Amino acid sequence: MDPTTVTLVGALLALIGVLATAVVAYVGKRGELSLNSLSTLTDELQEERSSLKEERTLLKEENVELRGALAAATVGRAVDQAEIARLRLIIMQLGGDPG
């Protein structure tokens, strides 16, 4: 091979090396950005999950309170109905119409 060909091949190989380095750097940077984006998204999802767990806990507590209030209202209604039945019986015993 003559020196000109060797120089051209060397220059071509150097150019290919530079281009390959640029491609690797570009792909690497994109990968890094993707990983950062994924990390950020994961952090956001964990925060949202934590927030939803807290909200769920509050809703469960509220549900327990409402069930307690409903049970108390049910007992109160049963007491009221028993009192109504007692008063109707007294009305009937006195000769009246409880209707």
PDB file of C-alpha atoms in Angstrom:
ATOM      1  CA  MET A   1       0.000   0.000   0.000  1.00  0.00           C
ATOM      2  CA  ASP A   2       1.221   3.402  -0.798  1.00  0.00           C
ATOM      3  CA  PRO A   3       1.399   6.140   1.857  1.00  0.00           C
ATOM      4  CA  THR A   4      -1.590   8.036   0.463  1.00  0.00           C
ATOM      5  CA  THR A   5      -3.880   5.031   0.812  1.00  0.00           C
ATOM      6  CA  VAL A   6      -2.617   4.359   4.308  1.00  0.00           C
ATOM      7  CA  THR A   7      -3.244   7.996   5.248  1.00  0.00           C
ATOM      8  CA  LEU A   8      -6.748   7.916   3.772  1.00  0.00           C
ATOM      9  CA  VAL A   9      -7.585   4.641   5.526  1.00  0.00           C
ATOM     10  CA  GLY A  10      -6.209   6.059   8.782  1.00  0.00           C
ATOM     11  CA  ALA A  11      -8.245   9.240   8.391  1.00  0.00           C
ATOM     12  CA  LEU A  12     -11.350   7.212   7.535  1.00  0.00           C
ATOM     13  CA  LEU A  13     -10.843   4.998  10.593  1.00  0.00           C
ATOM     14  CA  ALA A  14     -10.356   8.079  12.759  1.00  0.00           C
ATOM     15  CA  LEU A  15     -13.566   9.592  11.370  1.00  0.00           C
ATOM     16  CA  ILE A  16     -15.442   6.352  12.009  1.00  0.00           C
ATOM     17  CA  GLY A  17     -14.069   6.324  15.557  1.00  0.00           C
ATOM     18  CA  VAL A  18     -15.207   9.895  16.180  1.00  0.00           C
ATOM     19  CA  LEU A  19     -18.647   9.175  14.752  1.00  0.00           C
ATOM     20  CA  ALA A  20     -18.951   5.985  16.801  1.00  0.00           C
ATOM     21  CA  THR A  21     -17.954   7.901  19.936  1.00  0.00           C
ATOM     22  CA  ALA A  22     -20.565  10.546  19.168  1.00  0.00           C
ATOM     23  CA  VAL A  23     -23.255   7.898  18.651  1.00  0.00           C
ATOM     24  CA  VAL A  24     -22.335   6.137  21.894  1.00  0.00           C
ATOM     25  CA  ALA A  25     -22.378   9.441  23.786  1.00  0.00           C
ATOM     26  CA  TYR A  26     -25.769  10.339  22.301  1.00  0.00           C
ATOM     27  CA  VAL A  27     -27.277   6.956  23.127  1.00  0.00           C
ATOM     28  CA  GLY A  28     -25.733   7.041  26.585  1.00  0.00           C
ATOM     29  CA  LYS A  29     -27.147  10.482  27.297  1.00  0.00           C
ATOM     30  CA  ARG A  30     -30.591   9.368  26.127  1.00  0.00           C
ATOM     31  CA  GLY A  31     -30.319   6.351  28.398  1.00  0.00           C
ATOM     32  CA  GLU A  32     -29.324   8.563  31.300  1.00  0.00           C
ATOM     33  CA  LEU A  33     -32.273  10.876  30.647  1.00  0.00           C
ATOM     34  CA  SER A  34     -34.567   7.870  30.441  1.00  0.00           C
ATOM     35  CA  LEU A  35     -33.295   6.550  33.760  1.00  0.00           C
ATOM     36  CA  ASN A  36     -33.702   9.955  35.399  1.00  0.00           C
ATOM     37  CA  SER A  37     -37.214  10.215  34.023  1.00  0.00           C
ATOM     38  CA  LEU A  38     -38.025   6.718  35.246  1.00  0.00           C
ATOM     39  CA  SER A  39     -36.584   7.510  38.680  1.00  0.00           C
ATOM     40  CA  THR A  40     -38.670  10.688  38.904  1.00  0.00           C
ATOM     41  CA  LEU A  41     -41.797   8.841  37.831  1.00  0.00           C
ATOM     42  CA  THR A  42     -41.134   6.118  40.407  1.00  0.00           C
ATOM     43  CA  ASP A  43     -40.724   8.729  43.148  1.00  0.00           C
ATOM     44  CA  GLU A  44     -43.973  10.430  42.131  1.00  0.00           C
ATOM     45  CA  LEU A  45     -45.830   7.116  42.114  1.00  0.00           C
ATOM     46  CA  GLN A  46     -44.518   6.253  45.574  1.00  0.00           C
ATOM     47  CA  GLU A  47     -45.639   9.646  46.901  1.00  0.00           C
ATOM     48  CA  GLU A  48     -49.076   9.192  45.329  1.00  0.00           C
ATOM     49  CA  ARG A  49     -49.322   5.691  46.771  1.00  0.00           C
ATOM     50  CA  SER A  50     -48.464   7.006  50.229  1.00  0.00           C
ATOM     51  CA  SER A  51     -51.063   9.746  49.884  1.00  0.00           C
ATOM     52  CA  LEU A  52     -53.703   7.244  48.779  1.00  0.00           C
ATOM     53  CA  LYS A  53     -52.898   4.977  51.731  1.00  0.00           C
ATOM     54  CA  GLU A  54     -53.428   7.894  54.108  1.00  0.00           C
ATOM     55  CA  GLU A  55     -56.695   8.785  52.387  1.00  0.00           C
ATOM     56  CA  ARG A  56     -57.839   5.159  52.581  1.00  0.00           C
ATOM     57  CA  THR A  57     -57.075   5.074  56.303  1.00  0.00           C
ATOM     58  CA  LEU A  58     -59.096   8.251  56.855  1.00  0.00           C
ATOM     59  CA  LEU A  59     -62.001   6.856  54.848  1.00  0.00           C
ATOM     60  CA  LYS A  60     -61.940   3.641  56.860  1.00  0.00           C
ATOM     61  CA  GLU A  61     -62.051   5.642  60.098  1.00  0.00           C
ATOM     62  CA  GLU A  62     -64.945   7.713  58.761  1.00  0.00           C
ATOM     63  CA  ASN A  63     -66.725   4.522  57.728  1.00  0.00           C
ATOM     64  CA  VAL A  64     -66.380   3.118  61.257  1.00  0.00           C
ATOM     65  CA  GLU A  65     -67.769   6.351  62.718  1.00  0.00           C
ATOM     66  CA  LEU A  66     -70.725   6.328  60.305  1.00  0.00           C
ATOM     67  CA  ARG A  67     -71.486   2.696  61.063  1.00  0.00           C
ATOM     68  CA  GLY A  68     -71.486   3.540  64.770  1.00  0.00           C
ATOM     69  CA  ALA A  69     -73.883   6.426  64.170  1.00  0.00           C
ATOM     70  CA  LEU A  70     -76.126   4.161  62.081  1.00  0.00           C
ATOM     71  CA  ALA A  71     -76.161   1.512  64.802  1.00  0.00           C
ATOM     72  CA  ALA A  72     -77.078   4.156  67.397  1.00  0.00           C
ATOM     73  CA  ALA A  73     -79.877   5.456  65.157  1.00  0.00           C
ATOM     74  CA  THR A  74     -81.160   1.906  64.638  1.00  0.00           C
ATOM     75  CA  VAL A  75     -81.237   1.292  68.383  1.00  0.00           C
ATOM     76  CA  GLY A  76     -82.998   4.623  68.887  1.00  0.00           C
ATOM     77  CA  ARG A  77     -85.597   3.721  66.290  1.00  0.00           C
ATOM     78  CA  ALA A  78     -86.216   0.353  67.936  1.00  0.00           C
ATOM     79  CA  VAL A  79     -86.682   2.076  71.299  1.00  0.00           C
ATOM     80  CA  ASP A  80     -89.094   4.556  69.719  1.00  0.00           C
ATOM     81  CA  GLN A  81     -91.116   1.781  68.075  1.00  0.00           C
ATOM     82  CA  ALA A  82     -91.294  -0.111  71.356  1.00  0.00           C
ATOM     83  CA  GLU A  83     -92.574   3.049  73.070  1.00  0.00           C
ATOM     84  CA  ILE A  84     -95.162   3.568  70.305  1.00  0.00           C
ATOM     85  CA  ALA A  85     -96.353  -0.021  70.706  1.00  0.00           C
ATOM     86  CA  ARG A  86     -96.601   0.444  74.505  1.00  0.00           C
ATOM     87  CA  LEU A  87     -98.613   3.660  74.084  1.00  0.00           C
ATOM     88  CA  ARG A  88    -100.951   2.038  71.538  1.00  0.00           C
ATOM     89  CA  LEU A  89    -101.576  -0.783  73.971  1.00  0.00           C
ATOM     90  CA  ILE A  90    -102.434   1.740  76.683  1.00  0.00           C
ATOM     91  CA  ILE A  91    -104.790   3.559  74.286  1.00  0.00           C
ATOM     92  CA  MET A  92    -106.509   0.266  73.410  1.00  0.00           C
ATOM     93  CA  GLN A  93    -106.818  -0.621  77.112  1.00  0.00           C
ATOM     94  CA  LEU A  94    -108.491   2.719  77.714  1.00  0.00           C
ATOM     95  CA  GLY A  95    -110.969   1.979  74.924  1.00  0.00           C
ATOM     96  CA  GLY A  96    -109.565   4.247  72.268  1.00  0.00           C
ATOM     97  CA  ASP A  97    -108.566   3.659  68.678  1.00  0.00           C
ATOM     98  CA  PRO A  98    -104.722   3.734  68.316  1.00  0.00           C
ATOM     99  CA  GLY A  99    -104.987   4.095  64.543  1.00  0.00           C
TER     100      GLY A  99
END
